[in-house]
Short mmCIF file of C-alpha atoms in Angstrom, two decimals:
data_model
loop_
_atom_site.label_atom_id
_atom_site.label_comp_id
_atom_site.label_asym_id
_atom_site.label_seq_id
_atom_site.Cartn_x
_atom_site.Cartn_y
_atom_site.Cartn_z
CA MET R 40 101.43 104.98 82.82
CA ASN R 41 100.26 108.00 80.88
CA ARG R 42 100.96 111.58 81.83
CA ASN R 43 97.45 112.18 83.19
CA ASN R 44 97.73 109.27 85.59
CA LEU R 45 101.08 110.52 86.85
CA LEU R 46 99.83 114.06 87.26
CA GLY R 47 96.66 112.98 89.04
CA SER R 48 98.59 110.74 91.42
CA LEU R 49 101.09 113.44 92.28
CA VAL R 50 98.32 115.94 92.97
CA LEU R 51 96.56 113.46 95.25
CA LEU R 52 99.84 112.66 96.97
CA GLY R 53 100.49 116.35 97.52
CA VAL R 54 97.04 116.96 98.95
CA LEU R 55 97.27 114.01 101.33
CA SER R 56 100.82 114.81 102.39
CA GLY R 57 99.88 118.41 102.98
CA ALA R 58 97.22 117.22 105.36
CA THR R 59 99.88 115.92 107.73
CA ALA R 60 100.13 119.25 109.48
CA GLN R 61 101.98 119.40 112.76
CA ALA R 62 100.01 118.06 115.67
CA GLY R 63 101.56 120.52 118.14
CA ASP R 64 101.23 120.09 121.89
CA ILE R 65 98.43 117.75 122.68
CA PRO R 66 97.12 116.42 126.01
CA GLU R 67 99.08 113.50 127.38
CA TYR R 68 97.88 110.67 129.61
CA LYS R 69 99.68 107.71 131.15
CA LEU R 70 98.79 104.07 131.51
CA VAL R 71 100.82 101.34 133.17
CA VAL R 72 100.57 97.64 132.48
CA GLN R 73 101.23 95.76 135.68
CA ASN R 74 100.25 92.22 136.60
CA GLN R 75 98.59 92.05 133.18
CA ARG R 76 96.20 94.88 134.05
CA PHE R 77 95.94 98.51 133.01
CA LEU R 78 96.49 101.08 135.74
CA PRO R 79 94.36 103.07 135.87
CA SER R 80 91.70 101.08 134.12
CA SER R 81 89.86 104.23 133.05
CA LEU R 82 90.97 107.58 131.72
CA ARG R 83 88.87 110.70 131.37
CA VAL R 84 89.78 112.51 128.19
CA PRO R 85 88.35 115.52 126.32
CA ALA R 86 85.92 115.11 123.45
CA ASN R 87 86.81 116.26 119.93
CA THR R 88 90.49 116.57 120.81
CA ARG R 89 93.48 114.55 119.68
CA PHE R 90 95.49 113.29 122.65
CA LYS R 91 98.18 110.74 123.37
CA VAL R 92 98.48 107.95 125.89
CA LEU R 93 101.89 106.77 127.06
CA VAL R 94 101.62 103.08 127.84
CA THR R 95 104.40 101.62 130.01
CA ASN R 96 104.72 97.89 130.45
CA ARG R 97 106.16 97.00 133.86
CA ASP R 98 105.55 93.29 133.39
CA SER R 99 108.09 90.77 132.17
CA THR R 100 105.79 89.69 129.33
CA PRO R 101 104.74 91.65 126.22
CA SER R 102 101.43 93.43 126.10
CA GLU R 103 99.34 94.61 123.16
CA PHE R 104 97.30 97.75 123.68
CA GLU R 105 94.33 97.37 121.38
CA SER R 106 90.89 98.82 120.72
CA SER R 107 88.23 98.15 118.13
CA ASP R 108 86.29 101.18 119.40
CA PHE R 109 88.97 103.61 118.24
CA ASN R 110 91.02 101.36 115.94
CA ARG R 111 94.40 101.13 117.59
CA GLU R 112 96.87 98.26 118.03
CA LYS R 113 100.31 98.67 119.55
CA ILE R 114 102.72 96.16 121.07
CA VAL R 115 104.34 97.19 124.35
CA LEU R 116 107.46 95.17 125.02
CA PRO R 117 108.50 94.45 128.64
CA GLY R 118 110.05 97.48 130.30
CA SER R 119 109.22 99.81 127.42
CA THR R 120 106.87 102.74 126.85
CA VAL R 121 104.97 103.42 123.65
CA THR R 122 102.99 106.44 122.58
CA VAL R 123 99.47 105.90 121.26
CA PHE R 124 97.79 108.83 119.51
CA ILE R 125 94.01 108.76 119.81
CA GLY R 126 91.12 110.88 118.67
CA PRO R 127 89.46 113.18 118.13
CA LEU R 128 86.59 111.15 119.59
CA GLY R 129 82.99 112.04 120.27
CA LYS R 130 81.55 111.93 123.76
CA GLY R 131 81.14 108.39 125.07
CA ARG R 132 82.93 105.33 126.43
CA TYR R 133 85.56 103.56 124.34
CA LYS R 134 86.91 100.21 125.47
CA PHE R 135 90.49 99.09 125.09
CA PHE R 136 92.17 95.82 126.02
CA ASP R 137 95.43 93.93 126.18
CA ASP R 138 95.12 91.50 123.29
CA PHE R 139 97.70 89.18 124.85
CA HIS R 140 95.86 89.11 128.20
CA PRO R 141 92.23 89.74 127.28
CA HIS R 142 90.79 88.31 130.49
CA THR R 143 92.62 90.70 132.79
CA GLY R 144 93.78 93.62 130.68
CA ASN R 145 90.73 95.77 130.10
CA GLY R 146 90.07 99.46 130.33
CA VAL R 147 87.92 102.29 129.09
CA LEU R 148 88.35 105.83 127.85
CA ILE R 149 85.63 108.11 129.16
CA VAL R 150 85.36 110.88 126.63
CA GLU R 151 83.53 113.92 127.92
CA ASN R 152 82.96 117.50 126.99
CA SER R 153 85.00 118.89 129.88
CA ARG R 154 88.70 119.33 129.34
CA GLY R 155 89.53 116.15 131.26
CA GLY R 156 92.73 117.46 132.81
CA SER R 157 95.77 117.37 130.62
CA GLY R 158 98.24 114.70 131.62
CA GLN R 159 96.29 113.80 134.72
CA GLU R 160 95.82 110.19 135.68
CA MET R 161 92.33 109.47 136.88
CA PRO R 162 91.36 107.04 139.65
CA GLU R 163 90.73 103.49 138.64
CA ALA R 164 87.09 102.75 137.89
CA GLY R 165 85.23 101.53 140.94
CA GLU R 166 87.58 103.14 143.41
CA MET E 388 79.75 97.85 79.72
CA SER E 389 78.41 94.50 80.43
CA GLN E 390 80.44 93.23 83.38
CA GLY E 391 79.58 96.12 85.62
CA THR E 392 75.91 95.31 85.55
CA HIS E 393 76.18 91.75 86.82
CA SER E 394 75.19 91.04 90.40
CA ILE E 395 78.01 89.89 92.63
CA ALA E 396 78.78 86.21 92.30
CA PRO E 397 75.45 85.03 90.99
CA GLY E 398 75.07 81.33 91.53
CA VAL E 399 78.12 81.00 93.75
CA ARG E 400 77.47 78.66 96.65
CA PRO E 401 79.30 78.42 99.99
CA HIS E 402 80.91 75.07 99.18
CA GLN E 403 82.27 76.55 95.95
CA THR E 404 83.77 79.39 97.96
CA LEU E 405 85.45 76.97 100.33
CA ALA E 406 86.78 74.92 97.46
CA LEU E 407 88.28 78.01 95.85
CA CYS E 408 89.88 79.06 99.12
CA ALA E 409 91.39 75.63 99.60
CA LEU E 410 92.72 75.67 96.07
CA LEU E 411 94.35 79.05 96.58
CA LEU E 412 95.95 78.13 99.85
CA ALA E 413 97.34 74.95 98.46
CA GLY E 414 99.13 77.04 95.87
CA ALA E 415 97.75 74.70 93.29
CA CYS E 416 96.40 77.42 91.10
CA THR E 417 97.56 80.85 90.55
CA ALA E 418 98.46 83.95 87.73
CA ALA E 419 99.10 87.73 87.72
CA HIS E 420 100.41 89.26 90.89
CA ALA E 421 98.88 88.55 94.25
CA ASP E 422 100.27 91.98 95.14
CA ASP E 423 97.57 93.44 92.93
CA PHE E 424 94.95 92.55 95.53
CA ILE E 425 96.23 93.88 98.80
CA VAL E 426 95.79 97.28 100.41
CA TYR E 427 98.81 97.83 102.59
CA SER E 428 98.71 99.55 105.94
CA PRO E 429 101.53 102.02 106.66
CA HIS E 430 101.58 100.84 110.28
CA VAL E 431 104.55 98.89 111.62
CA ASN E 432 104.31 97.10 114.95
CA GLN E 433 107.82 96.78 116.38
CA GLY E 434 108.88 93.28 117.33
CA GLN E 435 106.09 91.53 115.49
CA SER E 436 106.76 88.72 113.02
CA GLU E 437 104.28 87.47 110.44
CA ILE E 438 103.81 84.46 108.22
CA GLU E 439 101.38 85.32 105.47
CA LEU E 440 99.68 83.38 102.72
CA ARG E 441 97.48 85.15 100.23
CA GLY E 442 96.13 84.74 96.76
CA PHE E 443 93.31 85.30 94.33
CA TYR E 444 91.31 83.42 91.74
CA THR E 445 89.29 84.91 88.87
CA GLY E 446 86.02 83.60 87.55
CA ASP E 447 84.83 84.86 84.18
CA GLY E 448 83.04 83.37 81.20
CA ARG E 449 85.65 84.73 78.80
CA PRO E 450 88.59 82.41 78.07
CA GLY E 451 91.26 85.06 78.52
CA LEU E 452 90.13 86.03 81.98
CA ASP E 453 88.76 82.83 83.48
CA GLY E 454 90.92 80.92 85.92
CA ARG E 455 93.70 83.42 86.48
CA ALA E 456 95.19 82.95 89.89
CA ALA E 457 98.17 83.69 92.07
CA SER E 458 99.34 82.91 95.55
CA GLU E 459 102.33 83.78 97.64
CA LEU E 460 103.92 82.94 100.96
CA SER E 461 105.89 85.51 102.89
CA PHE E 462 107.71 86.09 106.18
CA SER E 463 108.21 89.46 107.81
CA HIS E 464 109.62 90.93 110.98
CA ALA E 465 109.37 94.51 112.22
CA PHE E 466 112.89 95.26 113.41
CA THR E 467 112.00 98.79 114.45
CA GLY E 468 108.88 100.85 114.91
CA TRP E 469 109.28 102.24 111.39
CA TRP E 470 110.69 99.43 109.22
CA LYS E 471 109.23 96.05 108.36
CA PRO E 472 111.03 93.98 105.73
CA GLU E 473 109.15 91.07 104.19
CA ILE E 474 110.47 88.24 102.07
CA TYR E 475 108.18 86.43 99.65
CA VAL E 476 109.71 83.00 99.48
CA LEU E 477 107.16 81.53 97.08
CA GLU E 478 105.18 83.29 94.38
CA TYR E 479 102.99 81.16 92.16
CA GLU E 480 100.97 82.27 89.17
CA LYS E 481 98.63 80.66 86.71
CA ASN E 482 97.28 82.19 83.53
CA PRO E 483 94.23 80.84 81.71
CA GLY E 484 95.04 77.68 79.83
CA GLU E 485 98.47 77.33 81.36
CA SER E 486 99.79 75.30 84.24
CA GLU E 487 100.80 77.03 87.43
CA GLY E 488 104.41 77.90 88.06
CA LEU E 489 106.80 79.41 90.51
CA VAL E 490 107.35 82.92 89.22
CA GLY E 491 109.93 84.31 91.60
CA TYR E 492 110.75 85.95 94.85
CA GLU E 493 110.32 89.39 96.32
CA PHE E 494 111.90 91.54 99.00
CA GLU E 495 109.44 94.11 100.27
CA ASN E 496 109.84 96.92 102.79
CA THR E 497 107.21 98.90 104.62
CA PHE E 498 108.32 102.19 106.13
CA GLN E 499 106.11 103.93 108.67
CA PHE E 500 106.67 107.68 108.50
CA THR E 501 104.16 108.85 111.10
CA GLN E 502 102.67 107.34 114.22
CA PRO E 503 99.11 106.05 113.87
CA GLY E 504 96.78 108.94 114.68
CA GLN E 505 99.58 111.48 115.11
CA TYR E 506 98.43 113.58 112.17
CA TRP E 507 95.29 113.86 110.08
CA VAL E 508 96.45 110.92 107.99
CA ASP E 509 99.04 108.21 108.69
CA VAL E 510 101.73 108.02 106.03
CA GLY E 511 104.11 105.27 105.06
CA PHE E 512 106.01 104.04 102.03
CA LEU E 513 106.33 100.72 100.24
CA ALA E 514 109.48 99.71 98.38
CA SER E 515 110.04 96.25 97.02
CA LEU E 516 112.28 94.36 94.63
CA GLU E 517 110.80 91.54 92.55
CA LEU E 518 113.15 88.87 91.30
CA PRO E 519 111.36 86.72 88.72
CA ASN E 520 112.80 83.34 87.83
CA THR E 521 111.08 83.19 84.45
CA LYS E 522 113.32 83.54 81.41
CA GLY E 523 113.00 86.93 79.74
CA GLU E 524 111.30 88.54 82.74
CA GLN E 525 112.92 91.67 84.08
CA ASP E 526 113.55 92.41 87.74
CA LYS E 527 111.12 95.03 88.98
CA LEU E 528 110.95 97.76 91.57
CA GLU E 529 107.65 98.60 93.22
CA PHE E 530 107.24 101.71 95.28
CA GLY E 531 104.71 104.24 96.44
CA PRO E 532 103.06 105.95 99.38
CA LEU E 533 100.65 104.27 101.77
CA PHE E 534 97.97 106.20 103.62
CA GLU E 535 95.62 105.29 106.44
CA ARG E 536 93.01 107.25 108.36
CA THR E 537 90.74 106.07 111.16
CA PHE E 538 87.52 107.62 112.39
CA GLY E 539 86.48 105.70 115.49
CA ARG E 540 85.62 102.22 114.20
CA PHE E 541 86.02 103.23 110.56
CA ASP E 542 89.35 102.66 108.85
CA HIS E 543 90.38 103.91 105.40
CA ARG E 544 93.51 102.96 103.47
CA LEU E 545 94.83 104.22 100.17
CA ASN E 546 97.85 102.93 98.25
CA LEU E 547 99.46 104.48 95.17
CA ILE E 548 101.96 102.05 93.68
CA TRP E 549 104.32 102.35 90.73
CA GLU E 550 106.15 99.43 89.16
CA LYS E 551 109.28 99.81 87.03
CA GLU E 552 111.43 97.24 85.30
CA ILE E 553 115.13 97.50 86.07
CA GLY E 554 118.29 96.06 84.59
CA PRO E 555 119.55 95.69 81.00
CA GLY E 556 116.74 95.97 78.49
CA ALA E 557 114.28 97.30 81.03
CA SER E 558 111.28 99.18 79.77
CA ARG E 559 111.08 102.89 80.58
CA HIS E 560 107.42 102.51 81.35
CA TYR E 561 106.11 103.04 84.89
CA GLU E 562 103.10 100.86 85.57
CA PHE E 563 100.71 102.42 88.04
CA ARG E 564 97.98 100.97 90.21
CA TYR E 565 95.99 102.21 93.16
CA SER E 566 93.82 100.61 95.77
CA TYR E 567 91.45 101.63 98.53
CA ALA E 568 89.99 99.76 101.50
CA GLY E 569 87.31 101.02 103.85
CA THR E 570 86.28 98.86 106.81
CA TYR E 571 84.21 99.08 109.97
CA ALA E 572 85.40 97.26 113.10
CA VAL E 573 82.31 95.53 114.48
CA SER E 574 84.82 93.63 116.62
CA ALA E 575 88.45 92.62 116.30
CA ALA E 576 87.33 89.37 114.67
CA PHE E 577 84.81 90.86 112.27
CA GLN E 578 85.62 93.94 110.22
CA PRO E 579 83.57 94.12 107.03
CA GLY E 580 84.16 96.67 104.33
CA ILE E 581 84.88 97.28 100.67
CA GLU E 582 88.00 97.30 98.55
CA PHE E 583 88.60 99.00 95.24
CA TYR E 584 91.44 98.33 92.80
CA GLY E 585 92.40 100.37 89.79
CA ARG E 586 94.98 99.30 87.24
CA PRO E 587 94.88 101.95 84.50
CA ASP E 588 97.51 100.17 82.38
CA ASP E 589 95.29 97.09 82.22
CA HIS E 590 92.11 99.19 81.97
CA ALA E 591 90.87 97.08 84.87
CA TYR E 592 88.80 98.40 87.77
CA GLN E 593 87.30 96.22 90.47
CA ILE E 594 85.31 96.73 93.65
CA GLY E 595 83.68 94.44 96.13
CA PRO E 596 82.94 93.45 99.71
CA ILE E 597 85.62 92.07 101.97
CA VAL E 598 85.79 91.03 105.58
CA HIS E 599 88.85 90.72 107.75
CA GLY E 600 89.57 90.14 111.39
CA GLU E 601 91.84 88.55 113.92
CA TRP E 602 91.73 86.14 116.80
CA HIS E 603 94.13 85.94 119.69
CA VAL E 604 95.66 82.50 120.21
CA PRO E 605 94.99 81.82 123.92
CA ASP E 606 97.96 81.88 126.32
CA THR E 607 100.32 83.15 123.62
CA THR E 608 101.48 86.43 122.13
CA SER E 609 100.15 85.32 118.75
CA ASN E 610 97.22 86.27 116.56
CA VAL E 611 95.64 84.67 113.55
CA GLU E 612 94.31 87.07 110.92
CA TYR E 613 92.11 86.44 107.92
CA ARG E 614 90.76 88.39 104.99
CA VAL E 615 88.36 87.20 102.32
CA GLY E 616 86.64 89.16 99.60
CA LEU E 617 84.87 89.01 96.29
CA LEU E 618 85.67 91.73 93.78
CA GLN E 619 83.43 92.56 90.89
CA GLY E 620 84.81 93.90 87.64
CA ILE E 621 83.28 97.28 86.88
CA ASN E 622 84.52 97.60 83.32
CA ALA E 623 84.82 95.27 80.36
CA ASP E 624 88.55 94.60 80.70
CA ALA E 625 88.35 93.51 84.33
CA PRO E 626 87.53 89.95 85.39
CA ARG E 627 83.89 89.61 86.40
CA ARG E 628 84.67 87.98 89.73
CA THR E 629 87.89 87.79 91.71
CA TRP E 630 88.07 85.85 94.96
CA VAL E 631 90.65 87.19 97.37
CA VAL E 632 91.93 85.18 100.34
CA GLN E 633 94.56 85.93 102.95
CA PHE E 634 95.68 84.21 106.14
CA GLU E 635 98.31 85.50 108.49
CA TYR E 636 99.94 84.26 111.67
CA GLU E 637 101.44 87.00 113.82
CA PHE E 638 103.77 86.32 116.70
CA LEU E 639 106.46 87.85 118.88
#
């Protein structure tokens, strides 16, 4: 590799690494997997804001929190909690599902301009 | 330069594509490194195991570039949320005019440094040790950062990889390559996009469409993933066409 390639790569690496600035305190939401369903099945979250969802699996089988709408995939082992960072997202509805139980494990993020209530669990859709 | 002006895969028919895929997966043909045609994700999914088969095949009218191929079979398991070791148990290669051969083994590690979506870009690191079984070939280290960024359904990955011979008589030269993949998730099963590969030491640059996706295996905690693509050489030293194929079985 010549010197120009090395220099260019290091500059690019530095730029990209520098972009990993601290996220700081961000809104937090909670989801529970129980009986192969997400509880609640919908969360209201703020638009254009990065937030995190803590997903706890209370079942005795693994779950996989997944979404094509916002490109996330995370395994949640039985009895464990994982953190899923999401966003910023534009206003709208974004589906997520349990890839291991796709017929029962479905939910939606409702992204809206209001603040959405940091850390607040919202009622299940349809309630 | 002439290759860059050709349309992608002129005259290639679906049954030819299938035949090439079958050939790759059988390991019957193969050359160069299959590692050259993968864009790694920095993400590690704790507890997940994978069996992966991937390879490529080049088509080019020029004798030195036609019929190069490689394929490899690997197993991996993510022991933690930040470390996924992978062992390549079979690596086959075939250069033009030669018969295919087992070229060695590889121990690869993916380290996830940041949680997906935690920062502006997700960062990881690749470090692997290649152990060739060909006489006169040096052991090699491969290493470099892995980046990934998602915007809704869009996903972007960038790899910067250096390769260095190690051991007695090793060259001091660091071989560098980089790769980019950009995809759009229409659904989990269908995620089309493009991939770009640059190998400055070979003066070879390639770009082309790819599609990947996954299906859940019903009533299991397993998924089947695929990736197929056709890369076009964009300079004279790159093969005109390179078929890329990958299949993966993920399970807990």
